[in-house]
Amino acid sequence: DQQVKQNSPSLSVQEGRISILNCDYTNSMFDYFLWYKKYPAEGPTFLISISSIKDKNEDGRFTVFLNKSAKHLSLHIVPSQPGDSAVYFCAASADIGNEKLTFGTGTRLTIIP
Amino acid sequence: SQTIHQWPATLVQPVGSPLSLECTVEGTSNPNLYWYRQAAGRGLQLLFYSVGIGQISSEVPQNLSASRPQDRQFILSSKKLLLSDSGFYLCAWSGGGYNEQFFGPGTRLTVL
């Protein structure tokens, strides 16, 4: 049972435009959400996170939105740059301090120059 | 600052051979440690996690085992590798009550 789903395996966006990556979850106990970026043959790097008490968190070009009622979160990248081309994973945790994460299957983002 | 090391970076092993992958963390104490596998075209699957020396939790039944002989050392092992053990193995750490996990560079394992 895939508790965290990224239904788009790939996404292509023109450089300078907005990239929107989506993630859905089924476990209502999840209360902390994270986005990771991964280049080939490297470990994922942490990008941004959001607690369930918020509906938006922003860090530079990256903004994460959380819609708890829909069990949906999204990552917005504005403006998109060629270096943003990577696989993006969303992850969720059911208990702050538990620190176990459940990952989605990832979305490969390609930024077209 | 904290750093996490994994070795080897790549490994090619025959079916039935043993495996030992090592992960060490520097710059922190008493971290939570994790082993993940990313199979081709798949997401990150949590294999094992550890909250302290000698404490190992297994997430999925499999041909692998993990050990934590020291506070900042995490080892992934197998007595006899299967073809299905091929994949990209990632070690991660977290600590301080925060959910962010920080990943090592990974080991690409190919079982032939």
Coordinates of C-alpha atoms in Angstrom, one line a residue:
Chain A
D1 CA 0.0 0.0 0.0
Q2 CA 1.6 3.2 -1.2
Q3 CA 0.8 5.8 1.5
V4 CA 2.6 8.6 -0.3
K5 CA 1.9 8.9 -4.0
Q6 CA 3.5 11.0 -6.7
N7 CA 1.3 10.3 -9.7
S8 CA 3.4 12.1 -12.3
P9 CA 6.6 10.1 -13.0
S10 CA 8.0 13.0 -15.1
L11 CA 7.5 16.7 -15.8
S12 CA 9.1 19.0 -18.3
V13 CA 9.1 22.8 -17.8
Q14 CA 10.6 25.7 -19.7
E15 CA 13.4 27.6 -18.0
G16 CA 12.0 30.6 -16.2
R17 CA 8.5 29.2 -15.8
I18 CA 6.9 27.7 -12.7
S19 CA 7.4 24.0 -11.9
I20 CA 4.7 22.4 -9.8
L21 CA 5.2 19.0 -8.4
N22 CA 2.4 17.2 -6.7
C23 CA 2.1 14.6 -3.9
D24 CA -0.9 12.9 -2.3
Y25 CA -1.0 10.9 0.9
T26 CA -3.5 8.5 2.4
N27 CA -2.4 8.3 6.1
S28 CA -4.3 10.9 8.1
M29 CA -1.7 10.5 10.9
F30 CA 1.0 12.1 8.8
D31 CA 1.7 15.5 10.2
Y32 CA 5.1 16.5 8.8
F33 CA 6.0 16.6 5.1
L34 CA 9.3 17.0 3.3
W35 CA 10.7 17.4 -0.2
Y36 CA 14.0 16.0 -1.4
K37 CA 15.9 16.5 -4.6
K38 CA 18.0 13.7 -6.0
Y39 CA 20.6 13.8 -8.8
P40 CA 21.6 10.5 -10.5
A41 CA 24.1 8.3 -8.4
E42 CA 23.9 10.7 -5.5
G43 CA 22.0 10.7 -2.2
P44 CA 18.8 12.8 -1.9
T45 CA 19.3 16.3 -0.5
F46 CA 16.7 18.0 1.8
L47 CA 14.9 20.9 0.2
I48 CA 12.0 22.1 2.3
S49 CA 9.5 20.9 4.8
I50 CA 6.1 21.8 6.2
S51 CA 4.3 21.0 9.4
S52 CA 0.6 20.2 9.4
I53 CA -0.1 23.3 11.4
K54 CA 0.8 25.4 8.4
D55 CA -0.5 25.5 4.9
K56 CA 2.5 27.2 3.2
N57 CA 6.2 27.4 3.7
E58 CA 8.6 29.3 1.5
D59 CA 12.3 29.2 1.1
G60 CA 13.7 31.3 -1.8
R61 CA 12.5 29.9 -5.1
F62 CA 10.8 26.9 -3.4
T63 CA 7.4 27.0 -1.8
V64 CA 5.5 24.0 -0.4
F65 CA 1.7 24.1 0.0
L66 CA -0.3 21.7 2.1
N67 CA -4.0 21.0 1.8
K68 CA -4.8 18.8 4.7
S69 CA -8.4 18.2 3.9
A70 CA -7.4 17.0 0.4
K71 CA -4.4 15.2 1.8
H72 CA -2.3 16.9 -0.9
L73 CA 0.9 18.8 -1.0
S74 CA 2.7 20.5 -3.8
L75 CA 6.2 22.0 -4.4
H76 CA 6.4 25.2 -6.5
I77 CA 9.7 26.2 -8.0
V78 CA 9.8 29.8 -9.4
P79 CA 11.6 30.6 -11.6
S80 CA 12.8 27.1 -12.8
Q81 CA 16.4 26.8 -13.6
P82 CA 18.4 24.1 -15.5
G83 CA 20.0 23.0 -12.3
D84 CA 16.6 22.1 -10.9
S85 CA 16.5 19.1 -13.3
A86 CA 16.5 16.1 -10.9
V87 CA 14.2 13.6 -9.3
Y88 CA 12.0 15.1 -6.6
F89 CA 10.7 12.9 -3.7
C90 CA 8.1 13.9 -1.3
A91 CA 8.1 12.2 2.1
A92 CA 5.9 12.2 5.2
S93 CA 6.2 11.4 8.9
A94 CA 3.5 10.5 11.4
D95 CA 5.1 11.8 14.5
I96 CA 7.7 14.5 15.0
G97 CA 10.6 12.9 16.8
N98 CA 9.7 9.4 15.4
E99 CA 11.7 10.5 12.4
K100 CA 10.7 7.6 10.2
L101 CA 9.8 8.9 6.7
T102 CA 7.6 7.3 4.1
F103 CA 8.7 8.4 0.6
G104 CA 6.8 8.7 -2.7
T105 CA 8.1 7.2 -5.9
G106 CA 9.5 10.4 -7.2
T107 CA 8.9 12.8 -10.1
R108 CA 11.7 13.4 -12.7
L109 CA 11.7 17.2 -13.4
T110 CA 13.4 18.3 -16.6
I111 CA 14.0 22.0 -17.2
I112 CA 14.1 22.9 -20.9
P113 CA 16.5 25.8 -21.7
Chain B
S1 CA 29.2 20.2 10.7
Q2 CA 27.9 16.8 10.2
T3 CA 29.0 14.5 7.4
I4 CA 27.9 11.0 6.4
H5 CA 30.1 8.5 4.5
Q6 CA 29.3 5.4 2.6
W7 CA 31.5 2.9 1.0
P8 CA 32.1 1.4 -1.5
A9 CA 30.6 3.7 -4.1
T10 CA 30.0 0.9 -6.5
L11 CA 30.1 -2.9 -6.1
V12 CA 29.6 -5.8 -8.4
Q13 CA 29.1 -9.1 -6.7
P14 CA 28.1 -12.6 -7.9
V15 CA 24.9 -14.3 -6.8
G16 CA 25.5 -16.2 -3.5
S17 CA 28.4 -14.0 -2.3
P18 CA 28.3 -12.1 1.0
L19 CA 27.8 -8.4 1.3
S20 CA 29.0 -5.7 3.7
L21 CA 28.2 -2.0 3.2
E22 CA 29.4 0.5 5.7
C23 CA 28.1 3.9 6.8
T24 CA 29.6 6.3 9.3
V25 CA 28.4 9.7 10.5
E26 CA 30.7 12.4 11.8
G27 CA 29.9 15.6 13.8
T28 CA 26.9 14.3 15.8
S29 CA 26.2 11.9 18.6
N30 CA 23.5 9.3 19.1
P31 CA 21.9 9.8 15.6
N32 CA 19.1 7.8 14.3
L33 CA 20.4 5.8 11.3
Y34 CA 18.6 4.4 8.3
W35 CA 19.3 2.1 5.4
Y36 CA 17.2 2.6 2.2
R37 CA 17.2 0.9 -1.2
Q38 CA 16.2 2.5 -4.4
A39 CA 15.5 -0.2 -7.0
A40 CA 15.5 0.8 -10.7
G41 CA 12.6 3.1 -11.4
R42 CA 11.3 2.9 -7.9
G43 CA 11.1 5.2 -4.8
L44 CA 13.1 4.9 -1.6
Q45 CA 12.3 1.9 0.4
L46 CA 13.2 1.9 4.1
L47 CA 15.0 -1.3 5.0
F48 CA 16.3 -0.8 8.5
Y49 CA 16.5 1.9 11.1
S50 CA 18.3 2.2 14.4
V51 CA 17.8 4.5 17.4
G52 CA 20.9 3.3 19.2
I53 CA 23.8 0.9 19.5
G54 CA 22.6 -2.7 18.9
Q55 CA 19.0 -1.5 18.3
I56 CA 17.8 -2.5 14.8
S57 CA 14.3 -2.4 13.4
S58 CA 13.6 -4.2 10.2
E59 CA 10.9 -2.7 7.9
V60 CA 10.6 -5.4 5.3
P61 CA 11.4 -9.1 5.3
Q62 CA 14.4 -9.7 3.1
N63 CA 17.7 -11.3 2.5
L64 CA 19.6 -8.5 4.3
S65 CA 20.5 -7.7 7.9
A66 CA 21.9 -4.6 9.6
S67 CA 24.1 -4.0 12.6
R68 CA 25.2 -0.9 14.6
P69 CA 28.3 -1.9 16.5
Q70 CA 29.2 1.8 17.3
D71 CA 27.2 4.9 17.9
R72 CA 27.9 6.4 14.5
Q73 CA 28.5 3.2 12.4
F74 CA 25.8 1.3 10.5
I75 CA 26.5 -1.8 8.5
L76 CA 24.3 -3.5 6.0
S77 CA 25.0 -7.2 5.3
S78 CA 24.0 -10.3 3.5
K79 CA 25.3 -13.9 3.8
K80 CA 24.2 -14.8 0.2
L81 CA 23.2 -12.2 -2.3
L82 CA 20.3 -12.6 -4.7
L83 CA 19.8 -11.0 -8.1
S84 CA 16.9 -9.0 -6.6
D85 CA 19.3 -7.4 -4.1
S86 CA 20.7 -5.2 -6.9
G87 CA 19.9 -1.5 -6.4
F88 CA 21.1 1.8 -5.0
Y89 CA 21.6 1.6 -1.3
L90 CA 21.5 4.8 0.8
C91 CA 22.3 5.4 4.4
A92 CA 20.8 8.4 6.2
W93 CA 20.9 9.9 9.7
S94 CA 18.6 12.2 11.7
G95 CA 18.7 13.6 15.2
G96 CA 17.6 16.2 17.7
G97 CA 13.9 15.4 17.3
Y98 CA 13.7 16.8 13.8
N99 CA 12.3 14.8 11.0
E100 CA 14.8 15.8 8.3
Q101 CA 17.0 13.0 7.3
F102 CA 20.4 13.5 5.7
F103 CA 21.6 11.1 3.2
G104 CA 25.0 9.7 2.2
P105 CA 26.3 9.4 -1.4
G106 CA 25.0 5.9 -1.8
T107 CA 26.3 2.5 -3.0
R108 CA 25.4 1.1 -6.4
L109 CA 25.2 -2.7 -6.0
T110 CA 24.9 -5.0 -9.0
V111 CA 24.4 -8.6 -8.4
L112 CA 25.2 -10.8 -11.4

